[in-house]
Coordinates of N, CA and C in Angstrom, one line a residue:
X12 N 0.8 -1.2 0.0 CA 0.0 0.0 0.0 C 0.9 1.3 0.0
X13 N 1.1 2.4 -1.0 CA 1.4 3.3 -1.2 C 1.0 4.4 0.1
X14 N 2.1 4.9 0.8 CA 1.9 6.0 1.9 C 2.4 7.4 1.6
X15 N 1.2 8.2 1.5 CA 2.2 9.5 1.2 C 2.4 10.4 2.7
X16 N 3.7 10.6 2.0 CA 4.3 11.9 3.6 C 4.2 13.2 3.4
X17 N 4.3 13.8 4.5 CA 4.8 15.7 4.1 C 5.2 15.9 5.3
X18 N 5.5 16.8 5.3 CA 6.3 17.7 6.8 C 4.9 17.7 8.3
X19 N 3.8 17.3 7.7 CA 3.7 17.2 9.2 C 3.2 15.6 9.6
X20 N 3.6 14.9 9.0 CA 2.5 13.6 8.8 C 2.3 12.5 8.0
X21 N 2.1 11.4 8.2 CA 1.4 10.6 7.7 C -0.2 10.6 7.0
X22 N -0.1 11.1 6.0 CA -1.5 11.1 4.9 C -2.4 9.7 4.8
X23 N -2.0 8.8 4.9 CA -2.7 7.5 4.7 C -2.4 7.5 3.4
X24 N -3.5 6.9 2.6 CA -3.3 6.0 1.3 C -5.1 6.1 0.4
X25 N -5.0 6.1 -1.0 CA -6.5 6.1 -1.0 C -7.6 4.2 -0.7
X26 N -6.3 3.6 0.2 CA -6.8 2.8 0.1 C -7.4 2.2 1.6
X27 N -6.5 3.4 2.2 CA -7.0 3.3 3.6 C -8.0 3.6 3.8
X28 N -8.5 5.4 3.7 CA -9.5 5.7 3.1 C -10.8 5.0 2.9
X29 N -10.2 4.5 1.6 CA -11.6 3.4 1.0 C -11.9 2.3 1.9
X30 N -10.9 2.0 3.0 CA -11.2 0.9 3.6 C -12.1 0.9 5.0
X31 N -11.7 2.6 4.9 CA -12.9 2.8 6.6 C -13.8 3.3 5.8
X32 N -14.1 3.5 5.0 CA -15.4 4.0 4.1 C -16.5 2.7 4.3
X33 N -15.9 1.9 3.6 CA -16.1 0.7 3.5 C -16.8 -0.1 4.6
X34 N -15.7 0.2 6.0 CA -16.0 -0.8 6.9 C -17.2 0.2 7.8
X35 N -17.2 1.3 7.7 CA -18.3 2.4 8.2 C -19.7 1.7 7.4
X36 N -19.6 1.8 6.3 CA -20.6 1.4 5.3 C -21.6 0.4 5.6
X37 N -20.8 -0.8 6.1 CA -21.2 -2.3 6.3 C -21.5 -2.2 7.7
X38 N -21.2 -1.7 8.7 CA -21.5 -1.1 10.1 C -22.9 -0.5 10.4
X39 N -22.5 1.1 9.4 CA -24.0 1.4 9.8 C -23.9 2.4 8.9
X40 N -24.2 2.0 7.8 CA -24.4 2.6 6.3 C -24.2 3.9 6.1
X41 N -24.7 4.1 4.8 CA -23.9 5.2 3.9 C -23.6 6.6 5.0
X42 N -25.0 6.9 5.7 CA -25.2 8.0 6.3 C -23.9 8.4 7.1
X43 N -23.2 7.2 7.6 CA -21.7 7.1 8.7 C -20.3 6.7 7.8
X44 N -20.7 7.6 6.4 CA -19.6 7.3 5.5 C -19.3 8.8 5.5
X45 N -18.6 9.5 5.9 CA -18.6 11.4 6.0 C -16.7 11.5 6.8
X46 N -16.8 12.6 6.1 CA -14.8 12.6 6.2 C -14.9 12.6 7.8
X47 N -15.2 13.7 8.0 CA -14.5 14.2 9.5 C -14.4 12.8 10.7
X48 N -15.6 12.1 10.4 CA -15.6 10.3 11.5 C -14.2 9.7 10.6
X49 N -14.2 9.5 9.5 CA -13.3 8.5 9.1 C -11.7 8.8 9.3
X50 N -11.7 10.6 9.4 CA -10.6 10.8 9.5 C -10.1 10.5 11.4
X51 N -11.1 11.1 11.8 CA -10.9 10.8 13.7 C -10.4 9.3 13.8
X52 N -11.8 8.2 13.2 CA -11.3 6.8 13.1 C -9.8 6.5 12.5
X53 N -9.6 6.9 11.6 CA -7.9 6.8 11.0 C -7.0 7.3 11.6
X54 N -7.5 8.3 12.8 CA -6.3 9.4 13.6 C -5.5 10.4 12.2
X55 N -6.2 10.6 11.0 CA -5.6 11.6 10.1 C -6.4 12.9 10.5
X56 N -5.8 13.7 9.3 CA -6.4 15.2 9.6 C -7.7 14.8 8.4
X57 N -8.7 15.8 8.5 CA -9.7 15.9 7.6 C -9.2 16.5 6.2
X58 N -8.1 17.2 6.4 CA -7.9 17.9 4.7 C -6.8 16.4 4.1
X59 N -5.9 15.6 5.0 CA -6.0 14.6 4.6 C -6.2 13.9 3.1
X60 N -7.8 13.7 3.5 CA -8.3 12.9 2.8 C -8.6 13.6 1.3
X61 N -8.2 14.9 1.1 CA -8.3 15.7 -0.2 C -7.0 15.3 -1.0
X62 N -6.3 14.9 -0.7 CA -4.7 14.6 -1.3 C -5.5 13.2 -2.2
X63 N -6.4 12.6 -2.0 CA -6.9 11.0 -2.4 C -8.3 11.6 -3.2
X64 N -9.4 12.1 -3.2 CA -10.6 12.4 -3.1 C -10.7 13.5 -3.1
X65 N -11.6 13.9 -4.5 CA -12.1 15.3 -4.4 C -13.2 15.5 -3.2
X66 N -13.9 14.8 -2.9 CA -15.0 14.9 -2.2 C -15.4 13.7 -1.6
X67 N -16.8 13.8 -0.7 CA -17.3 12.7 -0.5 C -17.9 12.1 -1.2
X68 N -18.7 12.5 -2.3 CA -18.9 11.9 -3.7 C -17.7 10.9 -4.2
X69 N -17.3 11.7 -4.4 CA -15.5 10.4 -5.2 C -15.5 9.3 -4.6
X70 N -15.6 9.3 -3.1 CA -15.0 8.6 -2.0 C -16.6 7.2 -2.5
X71 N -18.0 7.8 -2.4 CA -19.5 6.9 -2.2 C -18.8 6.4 -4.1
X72 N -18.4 7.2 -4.8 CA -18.2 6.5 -6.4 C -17.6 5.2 -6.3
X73 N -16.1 5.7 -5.4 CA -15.1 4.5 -5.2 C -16.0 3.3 -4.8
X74 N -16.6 3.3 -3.8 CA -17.3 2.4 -3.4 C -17.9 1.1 -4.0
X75 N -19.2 2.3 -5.2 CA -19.7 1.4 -6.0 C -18.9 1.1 -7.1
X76 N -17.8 1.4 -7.6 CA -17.1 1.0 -8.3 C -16.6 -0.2 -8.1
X77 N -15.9 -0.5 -6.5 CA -15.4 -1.1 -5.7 C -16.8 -2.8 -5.7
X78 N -17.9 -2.2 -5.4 CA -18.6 -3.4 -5.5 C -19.0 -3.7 -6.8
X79 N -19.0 -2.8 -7.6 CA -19.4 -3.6 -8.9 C -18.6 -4.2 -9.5
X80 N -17.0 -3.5 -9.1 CA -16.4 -5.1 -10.2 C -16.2 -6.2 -9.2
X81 N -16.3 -6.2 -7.6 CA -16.3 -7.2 -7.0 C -17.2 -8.3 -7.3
X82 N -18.3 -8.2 -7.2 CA -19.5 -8.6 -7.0 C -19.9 -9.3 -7.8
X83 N -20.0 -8.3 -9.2 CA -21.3 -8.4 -10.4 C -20.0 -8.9 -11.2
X84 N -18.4 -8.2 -11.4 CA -17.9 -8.9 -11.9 C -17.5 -10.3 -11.8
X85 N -17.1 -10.7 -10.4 CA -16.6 -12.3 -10.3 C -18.0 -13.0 -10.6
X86 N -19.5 -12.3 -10.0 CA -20.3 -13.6 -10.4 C -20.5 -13.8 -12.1
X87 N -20.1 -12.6 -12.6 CA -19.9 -12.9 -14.2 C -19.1 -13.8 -14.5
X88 N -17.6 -13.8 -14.1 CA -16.3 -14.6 -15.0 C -16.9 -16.1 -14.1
X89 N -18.1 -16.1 -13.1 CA -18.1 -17.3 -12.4 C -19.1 -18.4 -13.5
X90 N -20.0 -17.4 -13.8 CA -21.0 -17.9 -14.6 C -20.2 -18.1 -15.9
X91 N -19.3 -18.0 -16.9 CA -18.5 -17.8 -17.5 C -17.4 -19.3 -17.7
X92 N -17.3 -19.6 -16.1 CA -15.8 -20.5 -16.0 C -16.3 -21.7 -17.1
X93 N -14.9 -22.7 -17.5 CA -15.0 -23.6 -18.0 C -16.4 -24.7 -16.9
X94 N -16.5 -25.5 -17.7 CA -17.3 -26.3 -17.3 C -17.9 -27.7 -18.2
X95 N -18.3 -29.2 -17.6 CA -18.6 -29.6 -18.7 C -19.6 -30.1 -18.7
X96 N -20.6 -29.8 -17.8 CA -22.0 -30.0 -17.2 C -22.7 -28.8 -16.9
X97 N -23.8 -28.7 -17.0 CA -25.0 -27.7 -16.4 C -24.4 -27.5 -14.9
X98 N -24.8 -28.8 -14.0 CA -24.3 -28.9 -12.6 C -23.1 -28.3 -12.2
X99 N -22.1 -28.4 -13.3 CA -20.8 -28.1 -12.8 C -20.9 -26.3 -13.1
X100 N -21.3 -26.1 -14.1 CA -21.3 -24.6 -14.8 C -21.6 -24.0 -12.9
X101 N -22.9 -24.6 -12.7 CA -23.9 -23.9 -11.3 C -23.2 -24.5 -10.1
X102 N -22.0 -25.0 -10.0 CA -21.6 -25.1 -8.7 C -19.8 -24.2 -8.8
X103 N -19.7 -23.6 -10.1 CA -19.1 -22.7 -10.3 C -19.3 -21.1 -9.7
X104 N -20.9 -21.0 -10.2 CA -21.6 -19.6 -9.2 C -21.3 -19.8 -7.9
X105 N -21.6 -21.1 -7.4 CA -22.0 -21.5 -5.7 C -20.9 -20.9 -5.4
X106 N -19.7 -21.4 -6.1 CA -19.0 -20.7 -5.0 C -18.9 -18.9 -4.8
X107 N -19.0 -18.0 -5.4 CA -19.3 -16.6 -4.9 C -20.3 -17.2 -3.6
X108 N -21.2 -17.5 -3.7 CA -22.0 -18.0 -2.1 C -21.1 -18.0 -1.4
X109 N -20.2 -19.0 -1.4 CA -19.1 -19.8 -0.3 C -17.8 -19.1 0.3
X110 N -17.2 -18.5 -0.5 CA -16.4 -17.6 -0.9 C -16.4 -15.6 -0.8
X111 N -16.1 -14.8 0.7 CA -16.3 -14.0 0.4 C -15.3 -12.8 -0.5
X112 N -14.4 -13.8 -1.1 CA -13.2 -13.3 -2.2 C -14.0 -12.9 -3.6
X113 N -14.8 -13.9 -3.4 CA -15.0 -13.9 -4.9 C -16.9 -12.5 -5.0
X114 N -17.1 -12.9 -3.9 CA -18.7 -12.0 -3.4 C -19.0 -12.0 -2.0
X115 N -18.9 -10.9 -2.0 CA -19.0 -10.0 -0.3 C -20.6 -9.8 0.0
X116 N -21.1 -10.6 0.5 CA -22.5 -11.1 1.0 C -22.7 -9.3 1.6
X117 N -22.4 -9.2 2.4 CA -22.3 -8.3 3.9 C -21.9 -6.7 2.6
X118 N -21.3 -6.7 1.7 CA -21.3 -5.4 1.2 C -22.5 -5.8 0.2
X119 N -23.1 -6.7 -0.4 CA -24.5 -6.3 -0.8 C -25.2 -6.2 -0.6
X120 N -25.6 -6.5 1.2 CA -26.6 -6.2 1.5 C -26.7 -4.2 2.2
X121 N -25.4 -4.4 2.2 CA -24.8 -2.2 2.7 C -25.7 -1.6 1.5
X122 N -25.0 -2.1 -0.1 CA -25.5 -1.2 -1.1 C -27.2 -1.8 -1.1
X123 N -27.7 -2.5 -1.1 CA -28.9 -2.5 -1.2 C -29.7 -1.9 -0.4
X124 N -29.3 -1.7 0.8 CA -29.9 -0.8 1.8 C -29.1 0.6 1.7
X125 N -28.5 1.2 1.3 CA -27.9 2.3 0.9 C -29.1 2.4 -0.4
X126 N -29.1 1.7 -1.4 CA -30.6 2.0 -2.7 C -32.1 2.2 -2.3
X127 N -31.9 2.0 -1.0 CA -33.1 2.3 -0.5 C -34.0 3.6 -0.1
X128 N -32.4 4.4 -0.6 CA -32.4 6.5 -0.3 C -31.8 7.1 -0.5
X129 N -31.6 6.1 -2.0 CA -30.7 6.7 -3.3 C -31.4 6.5 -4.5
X130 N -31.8 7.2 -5.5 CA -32.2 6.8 -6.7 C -31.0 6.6 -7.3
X131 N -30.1 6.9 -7.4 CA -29.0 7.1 -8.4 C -28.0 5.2 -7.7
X132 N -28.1 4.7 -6.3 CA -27.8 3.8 -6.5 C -28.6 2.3 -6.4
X133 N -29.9 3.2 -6.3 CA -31.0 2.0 -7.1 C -30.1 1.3 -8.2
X134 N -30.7 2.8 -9.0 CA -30.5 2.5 -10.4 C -29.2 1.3 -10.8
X135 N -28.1 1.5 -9.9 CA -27.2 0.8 -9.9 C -27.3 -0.6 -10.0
X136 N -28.2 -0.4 -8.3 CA -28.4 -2.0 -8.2 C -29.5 -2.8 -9.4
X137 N -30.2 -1.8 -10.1 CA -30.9 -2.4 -11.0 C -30.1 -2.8 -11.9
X138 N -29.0 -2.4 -12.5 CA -27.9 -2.6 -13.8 C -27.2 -4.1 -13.2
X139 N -26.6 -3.8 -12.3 CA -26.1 -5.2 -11.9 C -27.1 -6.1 -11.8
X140 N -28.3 -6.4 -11.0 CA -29.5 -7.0 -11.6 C -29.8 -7.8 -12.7
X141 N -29.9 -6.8 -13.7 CA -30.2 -7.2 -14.9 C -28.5 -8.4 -15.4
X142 N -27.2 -7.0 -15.4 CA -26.4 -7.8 -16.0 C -25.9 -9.5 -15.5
X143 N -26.4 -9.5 -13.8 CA -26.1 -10.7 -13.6 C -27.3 -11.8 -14.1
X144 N -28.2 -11.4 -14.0 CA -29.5 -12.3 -14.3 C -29.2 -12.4 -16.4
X145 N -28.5 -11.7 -16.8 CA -28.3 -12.2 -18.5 C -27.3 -13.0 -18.3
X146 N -26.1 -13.0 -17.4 CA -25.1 -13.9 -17.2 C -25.4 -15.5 -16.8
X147 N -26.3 -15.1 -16.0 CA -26.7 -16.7 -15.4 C -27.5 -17.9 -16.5
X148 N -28.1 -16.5 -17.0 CA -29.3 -17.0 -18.3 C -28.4 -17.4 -19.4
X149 N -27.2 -16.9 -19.9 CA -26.1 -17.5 -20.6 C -25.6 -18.7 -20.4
X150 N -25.5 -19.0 -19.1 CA -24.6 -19.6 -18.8 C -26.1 -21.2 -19.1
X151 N -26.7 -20.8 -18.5 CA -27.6 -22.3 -18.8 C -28.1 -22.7 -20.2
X152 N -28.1 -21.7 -21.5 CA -28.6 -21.7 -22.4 C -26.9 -22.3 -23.6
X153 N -25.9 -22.4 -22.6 CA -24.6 -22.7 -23.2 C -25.6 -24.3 -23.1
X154 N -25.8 -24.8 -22.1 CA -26.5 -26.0 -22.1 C -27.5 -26.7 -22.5
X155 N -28.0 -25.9 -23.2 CA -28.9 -26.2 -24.1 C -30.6 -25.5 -23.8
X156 N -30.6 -24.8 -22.8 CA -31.8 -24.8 -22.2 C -32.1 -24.0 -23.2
X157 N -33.8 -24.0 -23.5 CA -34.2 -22.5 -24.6 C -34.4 -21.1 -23.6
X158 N -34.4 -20.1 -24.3 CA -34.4 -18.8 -23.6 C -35.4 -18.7 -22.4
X159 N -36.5 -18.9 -23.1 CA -37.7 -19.0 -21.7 C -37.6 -20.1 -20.2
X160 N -36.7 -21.2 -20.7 CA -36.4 -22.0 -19.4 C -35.2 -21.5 -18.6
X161 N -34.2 -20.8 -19.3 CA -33.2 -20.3 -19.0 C -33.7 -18.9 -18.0
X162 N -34.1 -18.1 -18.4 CA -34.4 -17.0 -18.0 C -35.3 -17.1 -16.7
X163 N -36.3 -17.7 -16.4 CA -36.8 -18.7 -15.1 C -35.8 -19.2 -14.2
X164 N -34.8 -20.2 -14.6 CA -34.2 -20.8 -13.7 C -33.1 -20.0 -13.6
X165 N -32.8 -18.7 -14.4 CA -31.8 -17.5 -13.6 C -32.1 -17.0 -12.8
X166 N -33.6 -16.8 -12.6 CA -34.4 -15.6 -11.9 C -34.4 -16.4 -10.3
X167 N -34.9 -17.8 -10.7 CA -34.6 -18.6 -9.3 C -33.1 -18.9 -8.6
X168 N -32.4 -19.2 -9.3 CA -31.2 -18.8 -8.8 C -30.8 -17.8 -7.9
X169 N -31.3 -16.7 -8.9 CA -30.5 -15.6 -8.5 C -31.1 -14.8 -7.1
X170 N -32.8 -15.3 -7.1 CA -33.8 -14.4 -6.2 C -33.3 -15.1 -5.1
X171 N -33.4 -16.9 -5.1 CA -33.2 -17.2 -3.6 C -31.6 -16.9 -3.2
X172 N -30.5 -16.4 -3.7 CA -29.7 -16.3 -3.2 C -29.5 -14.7 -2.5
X173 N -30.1 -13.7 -3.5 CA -30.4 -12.7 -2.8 C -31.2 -12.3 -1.9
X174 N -31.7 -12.8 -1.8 CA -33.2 -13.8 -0.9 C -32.6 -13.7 0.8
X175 N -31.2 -14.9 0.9 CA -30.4 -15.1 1.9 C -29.9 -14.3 2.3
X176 N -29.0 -13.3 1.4 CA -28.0 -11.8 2.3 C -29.8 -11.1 2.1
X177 N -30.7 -10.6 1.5 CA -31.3 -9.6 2.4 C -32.2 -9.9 3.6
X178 N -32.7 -11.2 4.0 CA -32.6 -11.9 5.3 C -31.6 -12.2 5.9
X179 N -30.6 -11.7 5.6 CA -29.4 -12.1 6.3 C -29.7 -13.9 6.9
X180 N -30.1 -14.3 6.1 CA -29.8 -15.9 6.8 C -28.2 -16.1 7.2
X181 N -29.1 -17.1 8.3 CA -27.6 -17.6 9.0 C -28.0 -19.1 8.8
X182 N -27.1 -19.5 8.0 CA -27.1 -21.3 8.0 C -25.8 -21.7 8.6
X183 N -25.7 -22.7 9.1 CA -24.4 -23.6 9.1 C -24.0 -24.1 8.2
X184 N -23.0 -24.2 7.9 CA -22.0 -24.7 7.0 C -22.6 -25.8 6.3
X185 N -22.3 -27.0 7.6 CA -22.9 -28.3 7.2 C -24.2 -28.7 6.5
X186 N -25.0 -27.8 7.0 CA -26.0 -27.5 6.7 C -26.4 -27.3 5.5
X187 N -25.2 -25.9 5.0 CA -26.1 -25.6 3.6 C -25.1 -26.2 2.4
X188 N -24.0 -27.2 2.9 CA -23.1 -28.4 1.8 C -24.2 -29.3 1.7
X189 N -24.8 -30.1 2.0 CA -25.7 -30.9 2.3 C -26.7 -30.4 1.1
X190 N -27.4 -29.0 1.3 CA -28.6 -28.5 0.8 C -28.4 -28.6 -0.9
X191 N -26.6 -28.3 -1.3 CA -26.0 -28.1 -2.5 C -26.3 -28.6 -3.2
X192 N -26.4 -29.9 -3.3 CA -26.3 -30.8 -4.6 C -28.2 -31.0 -5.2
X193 N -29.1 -30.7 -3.9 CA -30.5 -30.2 -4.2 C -30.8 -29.2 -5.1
X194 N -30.2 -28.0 -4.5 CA -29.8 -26.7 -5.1 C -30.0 -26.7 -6.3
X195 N -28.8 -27.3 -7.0 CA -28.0 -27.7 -8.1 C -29.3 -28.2 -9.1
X196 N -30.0 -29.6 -8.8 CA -30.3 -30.1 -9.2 C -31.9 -29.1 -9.4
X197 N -32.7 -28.5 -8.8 CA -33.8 -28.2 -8.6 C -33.9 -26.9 -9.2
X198 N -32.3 -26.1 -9.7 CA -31.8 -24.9 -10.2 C -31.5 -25.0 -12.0
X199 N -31.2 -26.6 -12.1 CA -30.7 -26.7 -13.4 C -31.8 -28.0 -14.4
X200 N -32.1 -28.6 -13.3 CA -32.9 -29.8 -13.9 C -32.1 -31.3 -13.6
X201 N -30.5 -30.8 -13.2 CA -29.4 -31.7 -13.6 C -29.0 -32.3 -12.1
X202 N -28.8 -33.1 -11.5 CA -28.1 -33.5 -10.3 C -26.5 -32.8 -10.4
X203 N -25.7 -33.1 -9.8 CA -24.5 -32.7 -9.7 C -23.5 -34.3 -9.5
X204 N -22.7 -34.3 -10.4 CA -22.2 -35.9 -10.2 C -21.2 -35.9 -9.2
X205 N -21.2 -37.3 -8.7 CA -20.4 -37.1 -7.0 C -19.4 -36.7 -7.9
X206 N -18.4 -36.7 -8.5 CA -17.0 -36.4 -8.8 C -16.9 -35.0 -8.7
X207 N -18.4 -34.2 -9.4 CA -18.4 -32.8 -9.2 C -18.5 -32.4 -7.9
X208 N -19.6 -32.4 -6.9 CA -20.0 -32.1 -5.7 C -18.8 -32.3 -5.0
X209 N -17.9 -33.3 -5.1 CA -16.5 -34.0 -4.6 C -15.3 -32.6 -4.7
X210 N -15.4 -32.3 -6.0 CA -14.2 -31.0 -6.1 C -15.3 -30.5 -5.8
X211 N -16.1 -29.7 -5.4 CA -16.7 -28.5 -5.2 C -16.5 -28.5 -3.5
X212 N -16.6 -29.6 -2.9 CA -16.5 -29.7 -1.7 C -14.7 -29.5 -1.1
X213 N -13.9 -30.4 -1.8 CA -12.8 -30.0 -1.7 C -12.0 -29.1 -1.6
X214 N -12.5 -27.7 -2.9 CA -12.1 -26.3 -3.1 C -12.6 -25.3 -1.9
X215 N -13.7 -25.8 -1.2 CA -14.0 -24.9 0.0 C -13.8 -25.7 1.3
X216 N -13.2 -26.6 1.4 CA -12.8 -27.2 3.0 C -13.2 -27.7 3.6
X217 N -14.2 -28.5 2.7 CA -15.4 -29.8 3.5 C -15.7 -30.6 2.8
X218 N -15.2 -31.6 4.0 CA -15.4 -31.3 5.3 C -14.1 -31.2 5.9
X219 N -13.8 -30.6 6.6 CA -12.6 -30.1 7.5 C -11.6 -31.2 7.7

């Protein structure tokens, strides 16, 4: 992480910055994203944060920038990955579920409740929306599904998973490995073959 200096101080980084933005965000949303707290929380000065950021604007841009190639991008390259089954294509997405590297559960549920008294990051969330629900719909229609069955079993996919972060469900682990290969099967038409469920279970650490 890049630190800039001057004669009286340590500046931070625009990454530090972005990271109390961030963790403010997911805490207690947008309204407790404002320089003067972040700078107190950082121990910087408030003009600080002008060396990184025109404004607080730049800083709420960074953000959604920040979750839309997180998010909406990895669940794209996920729907995307090689694959040589339906099942396998869809235990490809699962993992953004499993995975908060690949999809930050806890920062979609900030911006979705941040869209709630924002038009401008509705709108947002409506674009990722759409673009992940054409991704998913690709992704099964590589399989042969026709557009109308495809477009349904995206929409299911995609509702009950967003479904879970905005109930914040709490499952257990065990619990929702178990549920997977149902998922799978009830999401695509297709079971999941033990060899597949096998690496899928492997790549996230279960069982321990």
């Amino acid at each position: 992480m890049e630190r800039t200096m001057n004669e009286s101080g340590w500046r931070g980084s625009a990454d530090l910055w972005w990271e109390a933005a961030y963790n403010a965000l997911l805490e207690a949303g947008v309204d407790a994203v404002k320089i003067q707290p972040l700078a107190k929380k950082l121990g910087l000065s408030r003009t600080s944060f002008y060396w990184f950021f025109k404004d607080r604007e730049a800083l709420l841009d960074a953000l959604i920038a920040r979750w839309r190639e997180k998010n909406t991008g990895n669940l794209v390259k996920q729907s995307e990955a090689y694959a040589e089954t339906v099942a396998e294509a869809m235990l490809n997405v699962f993992d953004c579920w499993l995975d908060s590297a690949l999809f930050d559960a806890r920062f979609e549920f900030a911006v979705r409740s941040w869209a709630l008294q924002s038009p401008e990051i509705l709108a947002e969330v409506q674009a990722a929306d759409r673009q992940r629900l054409d991704a998913l719909g690709r992704m099964l229609m590589r399989f042969g599904l026709g557009e109308a069955s495809a477009d349904v079993r995206a929409r299911t996919i995609y509702l009950v998973q967003i479904g879970y972060i905005s109930m914040q469900t709490q499952e257990d682990i065990s619990v929702r490995m178990k549920r997977i290969p149902q998922y799978v099967e009830v999401f695509t038409g297709h079971p999941p073959a033990q060899n597949e469920i096998d690496r899928f279970y492997a790549r996230h650490g279960y069982p321990e």
